[in-house]
mmCIF file of C-alpha atoms in Angstrom:
data_model
loop_
_atom_site.group_PDB
_atom_site.id
_atom_site.type_symbol
_atom_site.label_atom_id
_atom_site.label_comp_id
_atom_site.label_asym_id
_atom_site.label_seq_id
_atom_site.Cartn_x
_atom_site.Cartn_y
_atom_site.Cartn_z
ATOM 1 C CA MET A 22 0.000 0.000 0.000
ATOM 2 C CA GLY A 23 1.585 3.273 -1.176
ATOM 3 C CA ARG A 24 1.938 6.293 0.999
ATOM 4 C CA GLU A 25 -0.725 8.955 0.637
ATOM 5 C CA GLU A 26 0.507 12.124 -1.066
ATOM 6 C CA PRO A 27 0.440 15.198 1.187
ATOM 7 C CA SER A 28 -2.092 17.889 0.331
ATOM 8 C CA PRO A 29 -0.879 21.092 -1.366
ATOM 9 C CA CYS A 30 -1.324 22.938 1.927
ATOM 10 C CA GLU A 31 0.752 20.357 3.772
ATOM 11 C CA GLN A 32 3.453 20.539 1.094
ATOM 12 C CA LEU A 33 3.630 24.301 1.556
ATOM 13 C CA ARG A 34 3.833 23.987 5.331
ATOM 14 C CA ARG A 35 6.659 21.452 5.056
ATOM 15 C CA GLY A 36 8.482 23.804 2.716
ATOM 16 C CA LEU A 37 8.168 26.606 5.241
ATOM 17 C CA GLU A 38 9.885 24.504 7.901
ATOM 18 C CA ALA A 39 13.029 24.574 5.784
ATOM 19 C CA VAL A 40 13.194 28.384 5.749
ATOM 20 C CA THR A 41 16.189 29.724 7.673
ATOM 21 C CA PRO A 42 15.246 32.941 9.486
ATOM 22 C CA GLY A 43 18.695 34.570 9.182
ATOM 23 C CA ARG A 44 18.693 38.297 9.883
ATOM 24 C CA SER A 45 15.425 40.011 10.740
ATOM 25 C CA PRO A 46 15.484 43.423 9.047
ATOM 26 C CA ARG A 47 12.754 45.832 10.035
ATOM 27 C CA ALA A 48 10.098 46.511 7.433
ATOM 28 C CA GLU A 49 9.764 50.043 6.067
ATOM 29 C CA VAL A 50 6.107 51.027 6.418
ATOM 30 C CA SER A 51 4.282 54.087 5.148
ATOM 31 C CA SER A 52 0.549 54.551 5.586
ATOM 32 C CA HIS A 53 -2.396 56.740 4.633
ATOM 33 C CA PRO A 54 -5.967 56.803 5.996
ATOM 34 C CA LEU A 55 -8.772 55.675 3.722
ATOM 35 C CA GLY A 56 -11.951 56.841 5.393
ATOM 36 C CA ALA A 57 -12.482 54.475 8.324
ATOM 37 C CA GLY A 58 -9.868 52.184 6.816
ATOM 38 C CA GLU A 59 -6.157 52.420 6.166
ATOM 39 C CA MET A 60 -3.640 51.687 3.402
ATOM 40 C CA MET A 61 -0.014 50.691 3.934
ATOM 41 C CA MET A 62 3.000 50.141 1.720
ATOM 42 C CA ILE A 63 5.394 47.597 3.250
ATOM 43 C CA ASN A 64 8.946 47.260 1.954
ATOM 44 C CA GLY A 65 11.239 44.433 3.067
ATOM 45 C CA GLY A 66 11.188 42.969 6.541
ATOM 46 C CA PRO A 67 12.064 39.583 8.073
ATOM 47 C CA LEU A 68 11.847 36.332 6.126
ATOM 48 C CA ARG A 69 9.170 35.064 8.468
ATOM 49 C CA SER A 70 6.890 37.302 10.510
ATOM 50 C CA VAL A 71 3.714 37.088 12.552
ATOM 51 C CA HIS A 72 0.936 39.659 12.437
ATOM 52 C CA ALA A 73 -1.141 39.655 15.621
ATOM 53 C CA PRO A 74 -4.604 41.250 15.309
ATOM 54 C CA ARG A 75 -4.493 44.946 16.220
ATOM 55 C CA PRO A 76 -6.988 45.641 19.012
ATOM 56 C CA GLU A 77 -7.668 49.159 17.821
ATOM 57 C CA THR A 78 -8.962 48.001 14.412
ATOM 58 C CA GLY A 79 -11.955 46.181 15.863
ATOM 59 C CA GLY A 80 -11.614 43.332 13.370
ATOM 60 C CA GLY A 81 -12.560 43.492 9.715
ATOM 61 C CA HIS A 82 -10.749 42.330 6.599
ATOM 62 C CA ALA A 83 -7.846 43.395 4.445
ATOM 63 C CA VAL A 84 -6.746 43.084 0.836
ATOM 64 C CA LEU A 85 -3.063 42.250 0.380
ATOM 65 C CA LEU A 86 -1.411 42.879 -3.005
ATOM 66 C CA GLN A 87 2.025 41.376 -3.630
ATOM 67 C CA LEU A 88 3.965 43.922 -5.708
ATOM 68 C CA GLU A 89 7.462 42.407 -5.645
ATOM 69 C CA GLY A 90 8.859 39.077 -4.479
ATOM 70 C CA GLY A 91 6.717 36.268 -3.163
ATOM 71 C CA CYS A 92 5.390 34.904 0.102
ATOM 72 C CA VAL A 93 3.232 32.284 1.751
ATOM 73 C CA ILE A 94 0.360 33.476 3.936
ATOM 74 C CA GLU A 95 -0.945 31.312 6.778
ATOM 75 C CA GLN A 96 -4.080 31.891 8.843
ATOM 76 C CA PRO A 97 -6.066 29.477 11.024
ATOM 77 C CA ALA A 98 -8.457 28.929 8.102
ATOM 78 C CA GLY A 99 -5.735 27.817 5.654
ATOM 79 C CA ILE A 100 -2.694 28.751 3.614
ATOM 80 C CA CYS A 101 -1.957 30.322 0.215
ATOM 81 C CA GLU A 102 1.010 31.499 -1.835
ATOM 82 C CA LEU A 103 1.372 34.923 -3.474
ATOM 83 C CA THR A 104 3.498 35.938 -6.449
ATOM 84 C CA PRO A 105 3.989 39.418 -7.988
ATOM 85 C CA GLY A 106 0.641 40.896 -9.012
ATOM 86 C CA SER A 107 -1.480 38.451 -7.022
ATOM 87 C CA MET A 108 -3.862 39.430 -4.242
ATOM 88 C CA VAL A 109 -5.739 37.865 -1.370
ATOM 89 C CA ILE A 110 -8.465 38.873 1.085
ATOM 90 C CA LEU A 111 -7.426 38.295 4.714
ATOM 91 C CA ASP A 112 -9.402 38.040 7.937
ATOM 92 C CA ASP A 113 -7.715 40.844 9.868
ATOM 93 C CA SER A 114 -9.096 39.633 13.203
ATOM 94 C CA ARG A 115 -6.996 36.430 13.060
ATOM 95 C CA PRO A 116 -3.250 35.843 13.459
ATOM 96 C CA THR A 117 -1.344 35.817 10.167
ATOM 97 C CA VAL A 118 2.064 34.327 9.395
ATOM 98 C CA ARG A 119 3.949 35.577 6.335
ATOM 99 C CA THR A 120 6.978 33.724 4.982
ATOM 100 C CA VAL A 121 9.078 35.078 2.111
ATOM 101 C CA THR A 122 9.621 32.664 -0.788
ATOM 102 C CA GLY A 123 11.994 32.624 -3.753
ATOM 103 C CA SER A 124 15.474 34.041 -4.119
ATOM 104 C CA SER A 125 14.523 37.673 -4.720
ATOM 105 C CA HIS A 126 15.573 40.063 -1.961
ATOM 106 C CA ALA A 127 13.060 42.706 -3.090
ATOM 107 C CA GLN A 128 9.780 42.337 -1.219
ATOM 108 C CA ARG A 129 6.953 44.842 -1.422
ATOM 109 C CA TRP A 130 3.262 44.677 -0.482
ATOM 110 C CA LEU A 131 0.293 47.003 -0.612
ATOM 111 C CA PHE A 132 -2.082 46.403 2.271
ATOM 112 C CA ALA A 133 -5.615 47.873 2.526
ATOM 113 C CA ARG A 134 -7.356 47.404 5.863
ATOM 114 C CA VAL A 135 -11.147 47.674 5.850
ATOM 115 C CA PRO A 136 -13.339 47.853 8.984
ATOM 116 C CA SER A 137 -15.831 45.117 9.743
ATOM 117 C CA ARG A 138 -18.858 47.311 9.051
ATOM 118 C CA THR A 139 -17.701 47.664 5.416
ATOM 119 C CA PHE A 140 -16.670 44.088 4.632
ATOM 120 C CA GLY A 141 -19.623 42.700 6.554
ATOM 121 C CA GLY A 142 -21.444 39.407 6.332
ATOM 122 C CA GLY A 143 -20.278 35.854 5.766
ATOM 123 C CA MET A 144 -19.260 36.265 2.147
ATOM 124 C CA PHE A 145 -15.895 37.825 2.945
ATOM 125 C CA GLU A 146 -15.294 35.219 5.642
ATOM 126 C CA ARG A 147 -15.420 32.558 2.935
ATOM 127 C CA ALA A 148 -13.524 34.654 0.376
ATOM 128 C CA SER A 149 -10.421 34.805 2.583
ATOM 129 C CA LEU A 150 -7.226 33.181 1.280
ATOM 130 C CA ARG A 151 -8.551 32.700 -2.271
ATOM 131 C CA VAL A 152 -5.750 33.990 -4.504
ATOM 132 C CA MET A 153 -6.655 36.500 -7.227
ATOM 133 C CA THR A 154 -4.495 37.539 -10.197
ATOM 134 C CA LYS A 155 -4.507 40.162 -12.960
ATOM 135 C CA ASP A 156 -5.272 37.403 -15.477
ATOM 136 C CA ASN A 157 -8.893 37.724 -14.417
ATOM 137 C CA ALA A 158 -10.462 40.884 -15.856
ATOM 138 C CA VAL A 159 -12.536 41.588 -12.727
ATOM 139 C CA ASP A 160 -9.570 41.054 -10.424
ATOM 140 C CA ARG A 161 -7.496 43.407 -12.568
ATOM 141 C CA LEU A 162 -10.012 46.137 -11.678
ATOM 142 C CA LEU A 163 -9.344 45.492 -7.982
ATOM 143 C CA HIS A 164 -5.575 45.466 -8.614
ATOM 144 C CA ASP A 165 -5.636 48.789 -10.456
ATOM 145 C CA LEU A 166 -8.001 50.362 -7.918
ATOM 146 C CA LEU A 167 -5.635 49.502 -5.052
ATOM 147 C CA LEU A 168 -2.718 51.186 -6.842
ATOM 148 C CA ASN A 169 -4.803 54.243 -7.761
ATOM 149 C CA LEU A 170 -6.125 54.623 -4.220
ATOM 150 C CA TRP A 171 -2.601 54.429 -2.817
ATOM 151 C CA SER A 172 -1.304 57.134 -5.144
ATOM 152 C CA SER A 173 -4.359 59.342 -4.500
ATOM 153 C CA ALA A 174 -4.770 58.853 -0.731
ATOM 154 C CA PRO A 175 -2.344 61.627 0.342
ATOM 155 C CA HIS A 176 -4.142 64.197 -1.805
ATOM 156 C CA ILE A 177 -7.856 63.597 -1.140
ATOM 157 C CA ASP A 178 -10.117 64.708 1.711
ATOM 158 C CA GLY A 179 -12.179 62.604 4.099
ATOM 159 C CA VAL A 180 -15.276 62.508 1.892
ATOM 160 C CA GLN A 181 -13.227 61.336 -1.088
ATOM 161 C CA GLN A 182 -11.450 58.772 1.084
ATOM 162 C CA ALA A 183 -14.809 57.348 2.158
ATOM 163 C CA ALA A 184 -15.839 57.151 -1.506
ATOM 164 C CA GLY A 185 -12.597 55.314 -2.255
ATOM 165 C CA LEU A 186 -13.318 52.870 0.546
ATOM 166 C CA ALA A 187 -16.793 52.237 -0.889
ATOM 167 C CA ALA A 188 -15.272 51.647 -4.334
ATOM 168 C CA LEU A 189 -12.822 49.163 -2.814
ATOM 169 C CA ASP A 190 -15.709 47.346 -1.136
ATOM 170 C CA ALA A 191 -17.667 47.163 -4.404
ATOM 171 C CA SER A 192 -14.652 45.949 -6.386
ATOM 172 C CA ALA A 193 -13.853 43.276 -3.780
ATOM 173 C CA ARG A 194 -17.460 42.072 -3.901
ATOM 174 C CA MET A 195 -17.106 41.552 -7.676
ATOM 175 C CA SER A 196 -13.748 39.769 -7.386
ATOM 176 C CA SER A 197 -13.233 36.133 -8.337
ATOM 177 C CA ALA A 198 -12.674 35.289 -4.658
ATOM 178 C CA ALA A 199 -16.087 36.679 -3.733
ATOM 179 C CA GLN A 200 -17.731 34.997 -6.728
ATOM 180 C CA ASP A 201 -16.213 31.641 -5.769
ATOM 181 C CA ALA A 202 -17.373 32.151 -2.193
ATOM 182 C CA ARG A 203 -20.928 32.817 -3.348
ATOM 183 C CA ARG A 204 -20.941 29.747 -5.621
ATOM 184 C CA THR A 205 -19.809 27.440 -2.835
ATOM 185 C CA ALA A 206 -22.284 28.959 -0.384
ATOM 186 C CA ARG A 207 -25.510 28.895 -2.356
ATOM 187 C CA VAL A 208 -26.848 26.082 -0.204
ATOM 188 C CA HIS A 209 -26.384 28.379 2.811
ATOM 189 C CA VAL A 210 -28.599 31.284 1.796
ATOM 190 C CA ARG A 211 -30.268 31.031 5.204
ATOM 191 C CA VAL A 212 -26.940 31.826 6.835
ATOM 192 C CA GLU A 213 -26.628 35.037 4.833
ATOM 193 C CA ARG A 214 -30.166 36.026 5.800
ATOM 194 C CA ALA A 215 -29.506 35.127 9.420
ATOM 195 C CA ILE A 216 -26.398 37.326 9.445
ATOM 196 C CA GLU A 217 -28.388 40.225 7.990
ATOM 197 C CA PHE A 218 -31.019 39.730 10.723
ATOM 198 C CA ILE A 219 -28.306 39.661 13.414
ATOM 199 C CA GLU A 220 -26.809 42.921 12.119
ATOM 200 C CA ARG A 221 -30.207 44.644 12.298
ATOM 201 C CA GLU A 222 -31.002 43.393 15.800
ATOM 202 C CA LEU A 223 -27.510 43.336 17.302
ATOM 203 C CA ALA A 224 -28.161 46.094 19.863
ATOM 204 C CA ASP A 225 -31.085 44.174 21.352
ATOM 205 C CA PRO A 226 -29.877 42.309 24.449
ATOM 206 C CA ASP A 227 -32.730 39.822 23.956
ATOM 207 C CA LEU A 228 -31.310 38.687 20.611
ATOM 208 C CA THR A 229 -30.674 34.951 20.931
ATOM 209 C CA ALA A 230 -29.781 32.093 18.628
ATOM 210 C CA GLU A 231 -33.325 30.761 19.041
ATOM 211 C CA ARG A 232 -34.804 34.068 17.940
ATOM 212 C CA VAL A 233 -32.534 34.203 14.878
ATOM 213 C CA ALA A 234 -33.517 30.654 13.918
ATOM 214 C CA SER A 235 -37.201 31.462 14.407
ATOM 215 C CA ALA A 236 -36.891 34.459 12.087
ATOM 216 C CA GLN A 237 -35.481 32.099 9.434
ATOM 217 C CA ARG A 238 -38.275 29.568 10.118
ATOM 218 C CA VAL A 239 -35.861 26.782 10.952
ATOM 219 C CA SER A 240 -34.768 25.104 14.168
ATOM 220 C CA ARG A 241 -31.730 26.368 16.028
ATOM 221 C CA ARG A 242 -30.078 22.987 15.542
ATOM 222 C CA HIS A 243 -30.507 23.228 11.769
ATOM 223 C CA LEU A 244 -29.194 26.798 11.622
ATOM 224 C CA ASP A 245 -26.213 25.930 13.841
ATOM 225 C CA GLY A 246 -25.426 23.121 11.420
ATOM 226 C CA LEU A 247 -25.323 25.597 8.526
ATOM 227 C CA PHE A 248 -23.114 28.006 10.504
ATOM 228 C CA ALA A 249 -20.785 25.126 11.394
ATOM 229 C CA ALA A 250 -19.638 25.034 7.760
ATOM 230 C CA SER A 251 -17.818 28.320 8.434
ATOM 231 C CA GLY A 252 -16.460 27.113 11.759
ATOM 232 C CA SER A 253 -18.929 29.055 13.900
ATOM 233 C CA SER A 254 -22.358 28.849 15.506
ATOM 234 C CA VAL A 255 -25.230 31.317 15.728
ATOM 235 C CA GLU A 256 -24.476 32.153 19.356
ATOM 236 C CA ALA A 257 -20.730 32.565 18.682
ATOM 237 C CA TRP A 258 -21.450 34.806 15.681
ATOM 238 C CA ILE A 259 -23.702 37.091 17.742
ATOM 239 C CA ARG A 260 -21.080 37.330 20.483
ATOM 240 C CA GLU A 261 -18.260 38.081 18.035
ATOM 241 C CA ARG A 262 -20.209 40.778 16.208
ATOM 242 C CA ARG A 263 -21.181 42.464 19.478
ATOM 243 C CA LEU A 264 -17.563 42.534 20.589
ATOM 244 C CA GLN A 265 -16.401 43.861 17.219
ATOM 245 C CA ARG A 266 -19.025 46.615 17.336
ATOM 246 C CA ALA A 267 -17.979 47.554 20.861
ATOM 247 C CA ALA A 268 -14.284 47.606 19.904
ATOM 248 C CA GLU A 269 -15.010 49.899 16.981
ATOM 249 C CA ALA A 270 -17.130 52.203 19.159
ATOM 250 C CA LEU A 271 -14.345 52.445 21.728
ATOM 251 C CA LYS A 272 -11.858 53.304 19.001
ATOM 252 C CA LEU A 273 -13.906 55.875 17.101
ATOM 253 C CA GLY A 274 -16.243 57.244 19.770
ATOM 254 C CA SER A 275 -15.765 60.038 22.274
ATOM 255 C CA PRO A 276 -13.439 59.220 25.193
ATOM 256 C CA ASP A 277 -16.156 60.641 27.454
ATOM 257 C CA THR A 278 -18.656 57.959 26.445
ATOM 258 C CA LYS A 279 -19.348 55.716 29.431
ATOM 259 C CA LEU A 280 -18.493 52.027 29.085
ATOM 260 C CA LEU A 281 -22.051 51.148 30.095
ATOM 261 C CA ALA A 282 -23.365 53.075 27.063
ATOM 262 C CA VAL A 283 -20.975 51.205 24.751
ATOM 263 C CA ALA A 284 -22.056 47.906 26.312
ATOM 264 C CA VAL A 285 -25.769 48.657 25.882
ATOM 265 C CA GLU A 286 -25.395 49.889 22.288
ATOM 266 C CA SER A 287 -23.524 46.665 21.465
ATOM 267 C CA GLY A 288 -26.248 44.446 22.911
ATOM 268 C CA PHE A 289 -24.787 43.520 26.304
ATOM 269 C CA SER A 290 -27.151 43.422 29.255
ATOM 270 C CA SER A 291 -24.602 44.659 31.804
ATOM 271 C CA GLN A 292 -21.228 46.385 31.947
ATOM 272 C CA SER A 293 -19.675 43.579 33.994
ATOM 273 C CA HIS A 294 -20.705 40.935 31.449
ATOM 274 C CA PHE A 295 -19.396 43.139 28.649
ATOM 275 C CA SER A 296 -16.039 43.742 30.358
ATOM 276 C CA ARG A 297 -15.443 40.054 31.040
ATOM 277 C CA ALA A 298 -16.332 39.018 27.478
ATOM 278 C CA PHE A 299 -14.220 41.822 26.003
ATOM 279 C CA ALA A 300 -11.157 40.879 28.061
ATOM 280 C CA ARG A 301 -11.468 37.218 27.048
ATOM 281 C CA ARG A 302 -11.673 38.139 23.353
ATOM 282 C CA PHE A 303 -9.050 40.897 23.100
ATOM 283 C CA GLY A 304 -6.762 40.238 26.052
ATOM 284 C CA MET A 305 -7.340 43.638 27.671
ATOM 285 C CA THR A 306 -10.130 45.568 29.354
ATOM 286 C CA PRO A 307 -12.349 47.973 27.388
ATOM 287 C CA SER A 308 -10.653 50.912 29.151
ATOM 288 C CA GLN A 309 -7.192 49.669 28.170
ATOM 289 C CA TRP A 310 -8.373 49.162 24.564
ATOM 290 C CA ARG A 311 -9.740 52.710 24.364
ATOM 291 C CA LYS A 312 -6.546 54.183 25.791
ATOM 292 C CA ARG A 313 -4.359 52.277 23.344
ATOM 293 C CA SER A 314 -6.604 53.192 20.420
ATOM 294 C CA SER A 315 -6.474 56.896 21.329
ATOM 295 C CA LEU A 316 -2.674 56.778 21.324
ATOM 296 C CA VAL A 317 -2.639 55.243 17.842
ATOM 297 C CA VAL A 318 -5.097 57.837 16.531
ATOM 298 C CA ALA A 319 -2.983 60.624 18.044
ATOM 299 C CA ALA A 320 0.158 59.240 16.424
ATOM 300 C CA SER A 321 -1.649 59.133 13.077
ATOM 301 C CA ALA A 322 -2.747 62.764 13.444
ATOM 302 C CA LEU A 323 0.860 63.785 14.038
ATOM 303 C CA GLY A 324 1.873 62.036 10.813
ATOM 304 C CA HIS A 325 3.895 59.204 12.350
ATOM 305 C CA ASP A 326 3.889 56.760 9.450
ATOM 306 C CA GLU A 327 6.374 54.305 10.882
ATOM 307 C CA ARG A 328 4.690 53.696 14.225
ATOM 308 C CA GLY A 329 5.268 50.217 15.561
ATOM 309 C CA ALA A 330 1.620 49.473 16.276
ATOM 310 C CA ALA A 331 0.703 50.190 12.656
ATOM 311 C CA GLU A 332 3.116 47.747 11.137
ATOM 312 C CA PRO A 333 1.189 44.727 9.844
ATOM 313 C CA TRP A 334 4.281 42.535 9.698
ATOM 314 C CA ARG A 335 6.986 42.213 12.349
#
């Protein structure tokens, strides 16, 4: 009986184990705001680096465009390989490992971070790690838009930045990754509708998995089974979205807003419950999160492009 061939993902992982770290040069990072999002140009950096989720972003997704060199991207959901001109949508709320591939010393990436309220719903969850290239006409539009937004970002105002962010959202929704995600998820239309219902009712502390299932006219067990295909459950999805909404409110809201108000607006029945859940998810209290976020915003206002907390790859 012959040995079973390893999967492509396993072959990539085994190849990564052979990478010798060597020196760890610091990446050169420049950034520009894009409405509620952010764009970064990353030059160089270590051969292998880990990106931990940034608390102040409140989750969301990102589009990564490989401009020069090559790399392998690993997230809990899977693994993919990028070459010059290729792109991928990433779940920015999950740890990411990037490993440089090939012999080229030149490495350059364009990274567009988009908040969760823009790339919302389950479609972008499933579109993550699906490689896109300029060979596809629709993906070429996304490629060119990323480059145009980067060159324009320093010269446009907040309203124009928000319009650029909306254009990025629309282009990503038309991409081959999003189309593939929709094709593979057609049997889970109820999940999409359930997510839309959750978003509308998220601030209601009485929102439960049973209520979501009832609105879809199915049993909770059936709906949990559909959610399980994306590695979640109805209850876990509600909890995650509430925490993401709270994190975003703490980042963007007034520092004078009471934590109880943030908790209530995010659907939590009490401040103590909110604080415990928040600390479990993000590793710090809501007050610590808000303080750290305010420091990052202040650094951005002063024009500090190469701030450590903003670097996606270390």
